[in-house]
Amino acid sequence: MNELTFTDVHAFQILDSRGYPTLRVRLTSSNGTWETASAPSGASTGAHEAVELRDSGSLYSGRGVETAVAGINTSIRELLLSRTWPSQRSVDTALCELDGTADKSRLGANAVVAVSMASARAFATFSGQELHAWIGNSLGQPERLPVPHFNVLNGGAHAANPLAFQEFMIAPTGAPTLPEAIRWGSEIYHALGLTLRQKGLSTGLGDEGGYAPEISRPEEALELITAAITDAGYVTGPSGVTIALDPAANYFYHEGSYDLNGRSYNPSQLTKYYEGLISDYPIRSLEDPLAEDDPYGWPELTALLGSRVQVVGDDLFVTNPDRVRKGIQEAAANSVLIKPNQIGTVTETLDTLTIAEQGGFTAMVSHRSGETEDTFVADLAVGSGCGQLKSGAPARGERVAKYNRLLEIADAFPALPYGLVEKFSKDRGTS
Ligand code: PGA
Ligand code: ZN
């Protein structure tokens, strides 16, 4: 018997890292093992993402997920218990058919993704493999320990400060091993906290555990971060620590222009502004530099900056295979951010990774700003071999859960290589 049989599926409401409801699924197989998975939730969501089902009404300010939970405990349960399952793809296809919408809005992407992730864990267990190894085999990719991208300074929709850019990440690209990379990240994070305290700036945290000081210009954030890298004893640049930005430009895009630093930029002016930042600071990755509905600026920006930095589409691609395929044809970016809950199933997520790989794009696996202790994305980053994971600061339980899972995998599988996969021009970053 090489097909999987489920004997129970049960969901219930839990809280995410922002204290809002999300859901957890417990999926039991006929061999008596069970797997759980929890849905994360974004704040700066893309317009084309699969849609979460929220209850509305007065409880939890309308953010309850009891309707999504009920869908799992009735129609999804009935479906999963109705037959045997030869593959993850068969489960995900059936879930999509049951939902019947293009954006998973009937059952809710939060319901579907949690069931899909629990099912992937069940297939991994069924085949006697760890989740990351099962993902690697499913994709036919060599596994790799990713460079952790620590979001040490928060702005935009994730913090109450006046900083327009959402995420300032440090990436220990030059660290020799994953445990070293984690140590570098922790030391730099604490060096940054010390500098902020010395300057009388707030060390309050944003949603992803990075500091959220009362600063407004990206240059101030970049100065603080490069100083923290040096203070902690590391060099900036590819052989040491590089910087990744996620401006999440939707947030400061209004009616065709970008409001930043007290002035208004058109896409080409903003691109020039980024070019200046890339020349002045050791930036190697730039995510959502433009708004998702500014598609004409993306190819222009990628043509200008794509040989010097990784241009990552998050809200632009929303982990959607069709949108990534189109983005590759248009050379709208050279990298894709991978968030399973943006598309709703593990199979579609793996398809997007395959399309990116075949199209010569890099990929970075990502958490959401609203997280749980679920560590699925850590295994996804390792199994996909993409070489990059962003999971917030090296602080706060829901963020370090993923980094700690990477450490666990590194400890158990010491032969796994660590580091970036280079697929685009190496002429980038400064040292
Ligand atoms: P989100 O932010 O989870 O709030 O969407 C993460 C990101 O923009 O990368
Ligand atoms: Zn983003």
XYZ file of C-alpha atoms and ligand atoms in Angstrom:
441
model
C 0.000 0.000 0.000
C 1.775 3.160 -1.086
C -1.173 5.491 -0.787
C -1.882 7.537 2.310
C -5.149 7.206 4.213
C -6.286 9.861 6.637
C -8.463 8.901 9.583
C -9.090 12.328 11.080
C -8.734 16.024 10.304
C -9.470 18.556 12.967
C -8.883 22.318 13.074
C -9.152 24.848 15.866
C -8.573 28.540 16.356
C -5.267 29.711 17.889
C -3.508 33.085 18.205
C -0.744 34.397 15.960
C 2.239 36.534 16.984
C 0.189 39.737 16.761
C -2.453 38.262 19.061
C -4.983 37.818 16.265
C -6.732 34.545 15.494
C -5.386 32.018 13.035
C -5.918 28.273 12.817
C -4.115 25.022 13.440
C -4.884 21.704 11.764
C -4.260 18.251 13.203
C -4.207 15.543 10.552
C -4.153 11.869 11.576
C -3.060 9.060 9.225
C -4.167 5.427 9.303
C -0.803 4.324 10.694
C -1.653 6.293 13.836
C 0.768 9.196 13.305
C -0.479 12.766 13.256
C 0.852 16.044 11.957
C -0.047 19.627 12.755
C 0.320 22.859 10.773
C -0.659 26.470 11.467
C -1.525 29.241 9.023
C 0.529 32.450 9.112
C -0.934 35.834 8.147
C 0.440 38.911 6.358
C -0.149 42.612 7.063
C 1.273 44.131 3.890
C -0.557 41.677 1.666
C -0.460 41.763 -2.125
C -3.725 42.445 -3.971
C -3.344 39.195 -5.939
C -2.778 36.892 -2.959
C -5.068 33.981 -2.162
C -7.666 35.263 0.279
C -7.915 34.451 3.990
C -11.368 33.698 5.333
C -12.193 35.916 8.345
C -15.479 35.841 10.236
C -16.279 39.572 10.461
C -18.696 40.422 13.295
C -17.673 41.691 16.710
C -15.530 38.864 18.114
C -11.803 39.480 17.787
C -12.677 42.714 15.916
C -13.990 40.650 13.026
C -10.723 38.718 12.643
C -11.947 35.356 13.932
C -11.396 32.296 11.735
C -14.188 30.039 13.020
C -15.769 29.843 9.542
C -12.473 28.634 8.064
C -12.121 26.171 10.959
C -15.658 24.889 10.375
C -14.894 24.343 6.673
C -11.954 22.107 7.599
C -13.963 20.177 10.162
C -16.822 19.504 7.714
C -16.254 19.540 3.951
C -12.434 19.255 3.939
C -12.607 16.448 6.517
C -15.209 14.632 4.455
C -13.034 14.975 1.344
C -9.792 13.815 2.963
C -11.408 10.790 4.619
C -13.293 9.772 1.460
C -10.430 8.081 -0.423
C -6.748 7.175 -0.382
C -4.104 9.662 -1.571
C -1.192 8.763 -3.863
C 0.546 12.126 -3.639
C 0.607 15.620 -2.198
C -0.439 16.893 -5.611
C -3.571 14.722 -5.495
C -4.506 16.216 -2.099
C -3.850 19.796 -3.214
C -5.721 19.364 -6.504
C -8.732 18.006 -4.619
C -8.575 20.905 -2.133
C -8.506 23.434 -4.997
C -11.431 21.690 -6.695
C -13.433 21.637 -3.480
C -12.776 25.342 -3.001
C -13.673 26.074 -6.612
C -12.457 29.691 -6.680
C -9.310 31.160 -8.252
C -8.270 32.838 -4.992
C -9.322 30.151 -2.438
C -11.802 32.578 -0.971
C -14.575 30.030 -0.383
C -12.730 27.732 2.029
C -10.115 30.396 2.777
C -6.410 30.273 1.904
C -5.725 30.079 5.650
C -7.733 26.831 5.873
C -6.333 25.351 2.673
C -2.669 26.140 3.362
C -2.724 24.661 6.871
C -4.314 21.434 5.610
C -1.864 21.309 2.699
C 1.172 21.807 4.971
C -0.077 19.157 7.423
C -0.585 16.796 4.479
C 2.977 17.417 3.225
C 4.243 16.535 6.696
C 2.121 13.364 6.602
C 3.615 12.347 3.225
C 7.115 13.025 4.553
C 6.492 10.884 7.630
C 4.813 8.209 5.509
C 7.932 7.995 3.330
C 10.232 7.941 6.361
C 11.850 11.272 5.525
C 12.243 14.571 7.312
C 10.102 17.306 5.769
C 13.060 19.138 4.180
C 14.333 15.918 2.595
C 10.873 15.067 1.277
C 10.629 18.575 -0.240
C 14.097 18.204 -1.801
C 13.123 14.863 -3.338
C 9.775 16.224 -4.529
C 11.567 19.055 -6.328
C 14.562 17.021 -7.478
C 16.796 19.742 -6.053
C 19.948 19.358 -3.970
C 19.300 20.573 -0.438
C 21.136 23.535 1.032
C 21.149 25.439 4.312
C 19.951 28.966 3.496
C 21.549 32.279 4.374
C 19.293 33.683 7.102
C 18.057 37.188 6.331
C 17.535 38.830 9.718
C 15.125 41.737 9.672
C 16.812 43.928 12.275
C 15.078 47.247 11.636
C 11.353 47.583 10.860
C 9.233 50.316 9.294
C 6.298 50.601 6.900
C 3.198 48.591 7.763
C 5.112 46.636 10.424
C 5.979 49.498 12.775
C 4.562 52.745 14.163
C 7.637 54.827 13.251
C 7.749 57.254 10.281
C 10.127 55.041 8.229
C 8.554 54.246 4.826
C 10.682 51.171 4.015
C 9.342 48.043 5.692
C 12.367 45.781 6.209
C 16.107 46.255 6.645
C 17.713 42.825 6.725
C 21.278 41.668 7.375
C 22.485 38.554 5.564
C 25.704 36.844 6.749
C 26.539 35.753 3.214
C 30.207 35.283 4.074
C 29.689 33.154 7.187
C 31.331 29.737 6.810
C 28.476 27.768 8.371
C 24.861 28.224 9.364
C 25.563 28.270 13.137
C 28.170 30.993 12.503
C 25.630 32.945 10.445
C 23.121 32.747 13.290
C 25.767 33.954 15.759
C 26.773 36.867 13.511
C 23.111 37.850 13.160
C 22.502 37.752 16.902
C 25.656 39.741 17.679
C 24.872 42.426 15.101
C 21.255 42.669 16.281
C 22.446 43.295 19.827
C 25.136 45.745 18.665
C 22.367 47.667 16.892
C 20.244 47.664 20.063
C 23.182 49.061 22.037
C 23.778 51.857 19.504
C 20.101 52.799 19.549
C 20.133 52.991 23.349
C 23.319 55.083 23.302
C 21.731 57.487 20.832
C 18.575 57.734 22.937
C 16.506 56.071 20.211
C 13.723 53.608 20.980
C 14.500 49.902 21.120
C 10.815 49.025 20.799
C 10.191 46.297 18.247
C 8.171 46.015 15.061
C 6.007 43.052 14.076
C 8.943 40.945 12.895
C 11.128 41.570 15.942
C 13.388 44.223 14.392
C 13.917 47.526 16.175
C 11.546 50.326 15.201
C 13.371 53.574 16.104
C 11.811 56.963 15.402
C 13.733 57.639 12.229
C 12.312 58.456 8.821
C 15.059 58.283 6.192
C 16.286 54.932 4.834
C 19.831 56.331 4.885
C 19.638 56.744 8.684
C 18.630 53.097 9.029
C 21.424 51.984 6.687
C 24.017 54.031 8.612
C 22.893 52.484 11.902
C 23.016 48.972 10.448
C 26.394 49.254 8.742
C 27.787 50.708 11.982
C 26.322 47.775 13.943
C 27.939 45.288 11.531
C 31.327 46.947 12.075
C 30.796 47.352 15.841
C 30.120 43.624 16.104
C 33.454 42.974 14.376
C 32.300 41.984 10.880
C 32.999 43.356 7.427
C 30.315 44.560 5.055
C 30.021 43.019 1.617
C 29.706 39.562 0.061
C 32.619 38.112 2.067
C 30.988 39.315 5.292
C 27.532 40.715 5.853
C 25.313 42.185 3.150
C 22.055 44.089 3.435
C 18.698 43.142 1.943
C 15.916 45.727 1.715
C 12.203 45.167 1.428
C 10.813 48.667 0.876
C 7.370 47.039 0.254
C 6.653 49.999 -2.014
C 2.871 49.470 -2.167
C 2.794 51.169 1.220
C 4.140 54.522 -0.025
C 2.691 54.399 -3.557
C -0.229 56.730 -4.190
C -1.840 57.485 -7.525
C 1.165 56.812 -9.713
C 3.908 58.218 -7.517
C 5.936 57.277 -4.468
C 5.892 59.465 -1.343
C 9.276 59.158 0.307
C 11.546 61.435 2.342
C 9.038 64.281 2.086
C 8.930 64.305 -1.714
C 7.257 62.558 -4.595
C 9.126 60.182 -6.936
C 8.055 58.684 -10.257
C 9.262 55.089 -10.932
C 12.418 56.188 -12.758
C 13.316 58.698 -10.069
C 12.771 56.073 -7.396
C 14.938 53.635 -9.380
C 17.710 56.246 -9.474
C 17.307 56.720 -5.740
C 17.790 52.967 -5.225
C 20.829 53.080 -7.497
C 22.341 55.661 -5.159
C 21.616 53.527 -2.097
C 23.162 50.467 -3.763
C 26.308 52.465 -4.543
C 26.582 53.823 -1.015
C 25.700 50.740 1.041
C 26.423 46.975 0.820
C 22.951 46.106 -0.498
C 22.640 42.855 -2.444
C 18.877 42.282 -2.478
C 15.949 44.606 -3.128
C 12.415 43.287 -2.641
C 9.269 45.024 -3.867
C 11.147 48.218 -4.786
C 8.080 49.271 -6.766
C 4.342 48.811 -6.261
C 2.622 45.643 -7.467
C 0.476 47.567 -9.953
C 3.421 49.500 -11.388
C 4.445 46.763 -13.844
C 6.035 49.176 -16.327
C 8.636 50.346 -13.840
C 9.741 46.797 -12.918
C 11.475 45.785 -16.185
C 13.088 49.218 -16.308
C 14.373 48.900 -12.751
C 15.583 45.325 -13.319
C 17.410 46.342 -16.513
C 19.198 49.094 -14.601
C 19.896 47.385 -11.262
C 19.445 43.651 -11.878
C 23.112 42.994 -12.568
C 24.068 44.567 -9.235
C 21.298 43.378 -6.918
C 18.771 40.645 -6.602
C 15.392 42.178 -7.526
C 12.761 40.187 -5.634
C 9.052 40.175 -6.442
C 6.858 39.566 -3.398
C 3.548 41.421 -3.773
C 4.273 41.452 -7.519
C 4.309 37.634 -7.843
C 2.460 36.443 -4.699
C 4.066 32.969 -5.144
C 1.714 32.461 -8.096
C 3.118 30.187 -10.854
C 1.368 32.141 -13.639
C 2.489 35.526 -12.363
C 6.094 34.308 -12.002
C 6.046 32.832 -15.512
C 4.896 36.202 -16.851
C 7.500 38.027 -14.752
C 10.246 35.843 -16.220
C 9.053 36.559 -19.784
C 8.990 40.295 -19.091
C 12.256 40.302 -17.096
C 10.292 42.211 -14.448
C 12.625 40.982 -11.662
C 15.278 38.290 -11.211
C 14.038 36.635 -8.036
C 10.806 35.551 -6.367
C 9.767 35.566 -2.717
C 8.112 32.304 -1.677
C 5.287 32.372 0.883
C 3.061 29.258 0.808
C 0.011 31.076 2.168
C 0.081 33.618 -0.666
C -0.912 30.886 -3.122
C -2.515 28.427 -0.702
C -1.069 24.960 -1.357
C 2.319 23.270 -1.032
C 2.082 21.879 -4.581
C 1.562 25.301 -6.148
C 4.406 26.655 -3.991
C 6.743 23.925 -5.274
C 5.561 24.572 -8.851
C 6.465 28.250 -8.437
C 9.918 27.271 -7.188
C 10.397 25.008 -10.220
C 9.314 27.732 -12.648
C 11.669 30.216 -10.982
C 14.563 27.764 -11.181
C 13.902 26.980 -14.853
C 13.569 30.672 -15.678
C 16.922 31.528 -14.092
C 15.372 33.380 -11.147
C 16.646 33.019 -7.615
C 14.153 32.441 -4.792
C 13.917 33.428 -1.145
C 11.582 31.566 1.215
C 9.727 33.781 3.687
C 7.659 33.846 6.842
C 4.749 36.317 7.261
C 4.582 39.238 9.659
C 1.840 37.396 11.582
C 3.446 34.082 12.527
C 3.105 31.042 14.759
C 5.642 28.560 16.072
C 5.181 26.470 12.901
C 8.556 25.956 11.204
C 7.412 24.734 7.771
C 9.227 27.533 5.906
C 12.584 26.525 7.413
C 12.234 23.043 5.916
C 10.984 24.561 2.664
C 14.059 26.778 2.439
C 16.406 23.829 3.019
C 14.524 21.373 0.788
C 14.199 23.812 -2.102
C 17.925 24.476 -2.011
C 17.203 28.147 -2.776
C 19.854 29.372 -0.334
C 17.836 32.165 1.292
C 15.303 32.380 4.138
C 13.848 35.474 5.735
C 12.182 34.938 9.085
C 12.474 38.266 10.887
C 14.854 39.251 13.651
C 17.037 36.796 15.573
C 14.629 37.401 18.480
C 11.040 36.561 19.492
C 9.779 32.995 19.678
C 7.860 32.796 16.422
C 10.882 34.170 14.488
C 13.638 32.149 16.149
C 11.536 28.981 15.860
C 12.485 28.938 12.163
C 16.157 29.752 12.753
C 16.300 27.146 15.512
C 14.813 24.586 13.121
C 17.611 25.434 10.669
C 20.124 24.835 13.475
C 18.463 21.498 14.210
C 18.706 20.458 10.550
C 22.329 21.688 10.369
C 23.158 19.652 13.454
C 21.481 16.484 12.212
C 22.745 16.781 8.610
C 26.299 18.166 8.886
C 27.088 17.410 5.232
C 24.524 19.937 3.934
C 26.209 22.935 2.257
C 25.468 26.462 3.501
C 25.133 29.635 1.486
C 23.721 31.456 -1.510
C 23.043 29.966 -4.900
C 24.317 32.428 -7.472
C 22.274 32.594 -10.639
C 22.675 36.156 -11.740
C 25.583 38.532 -12.251
C 28.086 38.476 -9.425
C 28.939 42.136 -9.930
C 27.092 43.462 -6.915
C 27.530 44.536 -3.335
C 30.519 46.410 -1.946
C 33.139 45.353 0.467
P 3.689 40.562 5.343
O 5.128 41.180 5.120
O 3.821 39.206 5.886
O 3.054 41.551 6.304
O 3.007 40.579 3.994
C 6.212 40.442 4.681
C 6.783 40.981 3.407
O 6.296 41.977 2.832
O 7.759 40.416 2.917
Zn 7.856 41.755 1.054
